[in-house]
CSV table of C-alpha atoms in Angstrom, one decimal:
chain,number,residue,atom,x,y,z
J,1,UNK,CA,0.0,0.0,0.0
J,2,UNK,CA,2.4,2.4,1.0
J,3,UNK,CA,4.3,1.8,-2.4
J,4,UNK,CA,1.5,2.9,-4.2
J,5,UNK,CA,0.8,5.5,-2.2
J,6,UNK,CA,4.5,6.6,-3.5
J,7,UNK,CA,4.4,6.1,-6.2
J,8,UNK,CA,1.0,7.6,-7.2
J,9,UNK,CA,2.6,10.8,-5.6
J,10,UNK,CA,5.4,10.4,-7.9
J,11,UNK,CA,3.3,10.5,-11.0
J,12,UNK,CA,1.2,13.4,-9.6
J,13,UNK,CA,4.2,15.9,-9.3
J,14,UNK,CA,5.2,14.7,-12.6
J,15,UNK,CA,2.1,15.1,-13.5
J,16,UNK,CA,1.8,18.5,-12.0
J,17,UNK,CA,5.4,20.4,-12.8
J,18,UNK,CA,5.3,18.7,-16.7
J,19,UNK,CA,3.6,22.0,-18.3
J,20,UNK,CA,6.2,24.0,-16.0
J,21,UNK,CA,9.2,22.4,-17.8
J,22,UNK,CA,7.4,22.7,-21.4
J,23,UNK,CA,6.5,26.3,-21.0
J,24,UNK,CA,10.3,26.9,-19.3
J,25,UNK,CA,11.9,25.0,-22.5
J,26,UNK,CA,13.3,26.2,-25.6
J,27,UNK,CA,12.8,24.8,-29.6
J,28,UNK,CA,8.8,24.4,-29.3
J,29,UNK,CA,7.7,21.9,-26.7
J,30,UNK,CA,4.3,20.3,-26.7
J,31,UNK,CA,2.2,19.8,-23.9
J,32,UNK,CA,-0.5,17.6,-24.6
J,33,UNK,CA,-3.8,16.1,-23.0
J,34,UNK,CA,-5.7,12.9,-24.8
J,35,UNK,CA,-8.8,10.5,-24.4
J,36,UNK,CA,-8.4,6.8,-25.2
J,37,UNK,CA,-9.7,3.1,-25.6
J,38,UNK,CA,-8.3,0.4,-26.2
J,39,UNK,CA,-8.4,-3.7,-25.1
J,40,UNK,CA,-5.9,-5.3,-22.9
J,41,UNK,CA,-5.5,-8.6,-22.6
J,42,UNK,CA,-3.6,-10.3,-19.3
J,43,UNK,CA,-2.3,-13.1,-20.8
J,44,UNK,CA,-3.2,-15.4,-17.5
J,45,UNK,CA,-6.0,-17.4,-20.1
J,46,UNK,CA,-4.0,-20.5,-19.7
J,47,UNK,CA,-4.5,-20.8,-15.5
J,48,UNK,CA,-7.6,-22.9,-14.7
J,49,UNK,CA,-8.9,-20.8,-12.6
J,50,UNK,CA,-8.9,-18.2,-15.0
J,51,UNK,CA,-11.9,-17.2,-16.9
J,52,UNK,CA,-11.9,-13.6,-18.4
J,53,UNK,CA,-8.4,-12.5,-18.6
J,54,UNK,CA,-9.5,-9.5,-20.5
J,55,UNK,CA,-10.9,-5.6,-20.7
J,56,UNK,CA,-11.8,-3.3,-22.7
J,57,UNK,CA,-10.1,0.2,-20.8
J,58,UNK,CA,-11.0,3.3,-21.7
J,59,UNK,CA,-9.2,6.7,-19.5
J,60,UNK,CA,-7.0,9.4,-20.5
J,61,UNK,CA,-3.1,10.3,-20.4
J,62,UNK,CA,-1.2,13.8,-20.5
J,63,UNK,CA,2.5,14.3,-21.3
J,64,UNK,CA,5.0,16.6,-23.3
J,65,UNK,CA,7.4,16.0,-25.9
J,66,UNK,CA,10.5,18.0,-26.2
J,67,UNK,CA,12.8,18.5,-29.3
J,68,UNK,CA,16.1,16.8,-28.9
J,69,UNK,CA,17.1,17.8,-32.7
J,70,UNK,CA,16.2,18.1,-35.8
J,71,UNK,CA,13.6,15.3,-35.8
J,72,UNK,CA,14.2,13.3,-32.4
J,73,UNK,CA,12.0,13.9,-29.5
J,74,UNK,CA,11.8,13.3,-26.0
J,75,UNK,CA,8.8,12.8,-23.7
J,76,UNK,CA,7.2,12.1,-20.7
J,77,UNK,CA,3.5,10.6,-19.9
J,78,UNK,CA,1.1,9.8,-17.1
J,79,UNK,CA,-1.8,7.7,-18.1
J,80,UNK,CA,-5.1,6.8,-16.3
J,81,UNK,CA,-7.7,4.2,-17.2
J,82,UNK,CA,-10.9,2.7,-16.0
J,83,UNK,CA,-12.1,-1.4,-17.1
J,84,UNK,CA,-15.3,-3.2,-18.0
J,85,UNK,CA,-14.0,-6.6,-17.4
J,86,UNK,CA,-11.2,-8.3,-15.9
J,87,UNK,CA,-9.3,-4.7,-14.5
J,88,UNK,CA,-10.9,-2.2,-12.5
J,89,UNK,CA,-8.5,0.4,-12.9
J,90,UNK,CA,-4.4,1.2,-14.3
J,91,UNK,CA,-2.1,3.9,-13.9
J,92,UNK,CA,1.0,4.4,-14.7
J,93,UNK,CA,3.9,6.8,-16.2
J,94,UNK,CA,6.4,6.4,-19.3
J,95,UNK,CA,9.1,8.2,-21.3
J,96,UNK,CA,9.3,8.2,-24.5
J,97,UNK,CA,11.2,8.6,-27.4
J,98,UNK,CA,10.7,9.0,-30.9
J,99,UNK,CA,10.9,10.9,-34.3
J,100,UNK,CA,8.6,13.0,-36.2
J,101,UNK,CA,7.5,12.4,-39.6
J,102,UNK,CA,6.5,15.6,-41.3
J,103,UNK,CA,3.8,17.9,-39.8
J,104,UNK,CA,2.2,16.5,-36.6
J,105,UNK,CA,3.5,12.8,-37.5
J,106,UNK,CA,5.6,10.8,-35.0
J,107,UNK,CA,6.5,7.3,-34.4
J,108,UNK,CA,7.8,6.2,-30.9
J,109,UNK,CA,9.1,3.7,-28.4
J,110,UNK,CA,8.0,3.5,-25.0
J,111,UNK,CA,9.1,2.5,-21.3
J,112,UNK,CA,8.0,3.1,-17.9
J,113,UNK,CA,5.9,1.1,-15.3
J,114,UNK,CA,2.2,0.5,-14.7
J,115,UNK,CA,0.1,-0.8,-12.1
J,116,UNK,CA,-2.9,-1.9,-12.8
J,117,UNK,CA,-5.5,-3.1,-10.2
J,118,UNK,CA,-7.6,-6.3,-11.3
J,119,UNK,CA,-11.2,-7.4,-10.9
J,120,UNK,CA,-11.1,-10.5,-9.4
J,121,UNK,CA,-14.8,-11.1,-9.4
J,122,UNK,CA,-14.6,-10.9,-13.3
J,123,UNK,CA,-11.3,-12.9,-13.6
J,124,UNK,CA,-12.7,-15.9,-11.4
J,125,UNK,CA,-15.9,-16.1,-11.8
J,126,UNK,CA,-16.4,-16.5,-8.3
J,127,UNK,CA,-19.0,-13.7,-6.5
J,128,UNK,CA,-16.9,-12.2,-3.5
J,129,UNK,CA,-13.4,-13.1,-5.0
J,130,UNK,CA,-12.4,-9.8,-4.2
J,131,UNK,CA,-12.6,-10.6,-0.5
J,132,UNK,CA,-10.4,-13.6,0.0
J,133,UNK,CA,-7.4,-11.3,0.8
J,134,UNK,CA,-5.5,-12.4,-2.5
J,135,UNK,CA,-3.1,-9.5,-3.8
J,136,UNK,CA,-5.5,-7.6,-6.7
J,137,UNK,CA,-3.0,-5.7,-8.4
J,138,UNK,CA,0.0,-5.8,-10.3
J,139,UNK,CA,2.6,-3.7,-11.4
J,140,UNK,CA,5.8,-3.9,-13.8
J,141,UNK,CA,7.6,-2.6,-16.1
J,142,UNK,CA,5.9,-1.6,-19.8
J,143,UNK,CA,7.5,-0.9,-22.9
J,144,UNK,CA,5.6,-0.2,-26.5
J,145,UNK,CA,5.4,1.2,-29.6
J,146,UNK,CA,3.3,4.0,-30.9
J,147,UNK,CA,2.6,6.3,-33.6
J,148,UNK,CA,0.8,9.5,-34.2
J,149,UNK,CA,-1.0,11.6,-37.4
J,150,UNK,CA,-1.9,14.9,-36.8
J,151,UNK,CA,-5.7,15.9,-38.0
J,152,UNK,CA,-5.9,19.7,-37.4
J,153,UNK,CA,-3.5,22.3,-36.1
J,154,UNK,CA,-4.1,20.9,-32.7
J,155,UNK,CA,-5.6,17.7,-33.2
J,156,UNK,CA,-3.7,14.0,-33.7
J,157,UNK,CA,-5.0,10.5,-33.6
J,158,UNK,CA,-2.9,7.9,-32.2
J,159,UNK,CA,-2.7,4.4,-32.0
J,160,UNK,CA,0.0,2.6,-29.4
J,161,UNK,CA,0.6,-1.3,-28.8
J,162,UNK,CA,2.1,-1.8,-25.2
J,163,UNK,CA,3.1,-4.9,-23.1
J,164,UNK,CA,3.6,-5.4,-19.4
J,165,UNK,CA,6.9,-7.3,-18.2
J,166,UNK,CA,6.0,-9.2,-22.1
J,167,UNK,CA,3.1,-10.8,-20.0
J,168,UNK,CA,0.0,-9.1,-21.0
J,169,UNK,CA,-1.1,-6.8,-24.5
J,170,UNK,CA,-2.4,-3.8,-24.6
J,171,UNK,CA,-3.4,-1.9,-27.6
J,172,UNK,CA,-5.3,1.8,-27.8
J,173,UNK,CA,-6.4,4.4,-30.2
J,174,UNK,CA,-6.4,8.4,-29.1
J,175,UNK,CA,-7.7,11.6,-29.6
J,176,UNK,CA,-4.8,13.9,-28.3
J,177,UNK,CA,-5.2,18.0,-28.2
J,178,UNK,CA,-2.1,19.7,-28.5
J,179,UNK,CA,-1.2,23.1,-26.3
């Protein structure tokens, strides 16, 4: 508990002081705030006692990207998402790095770490699971992939494809507004 506590606190003055260090930045920094959905799959299909290892997740993420030359850019993002089926909610902050592609484009890697708290009820099939006193959450390491179109001035799609500790999938589309 008191890791997550941490942590969470962590993300929130990351959170908070990220459109500080874009505004305080030189070469055209982007703060940025999305919407998303997307379907993540936990991978744990193959335990018996398994039944729906799966959610759709649907949340939001904010972050900023910093030039680091001519095309290369550097970022930072906290992302927050709620679950219909097998996870209640995940959190969770990453870097990023990546290249644009003309105007608005970008293509990018990934890595940081995400909990993500788990509905037992849905995942066992069992009514009450969730007070047994078995551990509901998990939390590792994720790395992706991503890439990014822009629509209008301050408009871009996304799409990303992420993992957790290669254990579980997770791909999303976005709607992100640029500042």
């Amino acid at each position: 508990m008191k890791k997550n506590i941490l942590t969470t606190a962590i993300i929130a003055t990351t959170l908070i002081s990220t459109p500080a260090f874009a505004q305080e930045s030189e070469g055209g920094s982007t703060v940025y705030a999305g919407v998303n959905a997307g379907y993540h799959d936990l991978g744990a299909g193959d335990i018996a006692l398994i039944e729906n290892d799966d959610s759709f997740i649907y949340g939001g993420y904010i972050g900023v990207d910093v030039p680091a030359g001519e095309t290369l850019i550097v970022g930072v993002e906290g992302n927050f998402n709620l679950g219909t089926g097998a996870i209640d909610t995940e959190y969770g902050i990453t870097a990023k790095l990546g290249a644009q592609l003309g105007e608005g484009g970008q293509i990018f890697l990934r890595g940081g770490y995400q909990f993500v708290d788990l509905d037992l009820e849905s995942l066992t099939g069992v009514s009450g699971a969730n007070q047994f006193g078995v551990d509901d959450s998990i939390d590792d390491y994720l790395v992706g992939i991503g890439a990014q179109v822009q629509v209008s001035e301050n408009v871009s799609i996304r799409a990303v494809f992420d993992t957790i500790s290669f254990d579980t999938t997770r791909a999303t589309v976005g709607l992100q507004f640029n500042f």
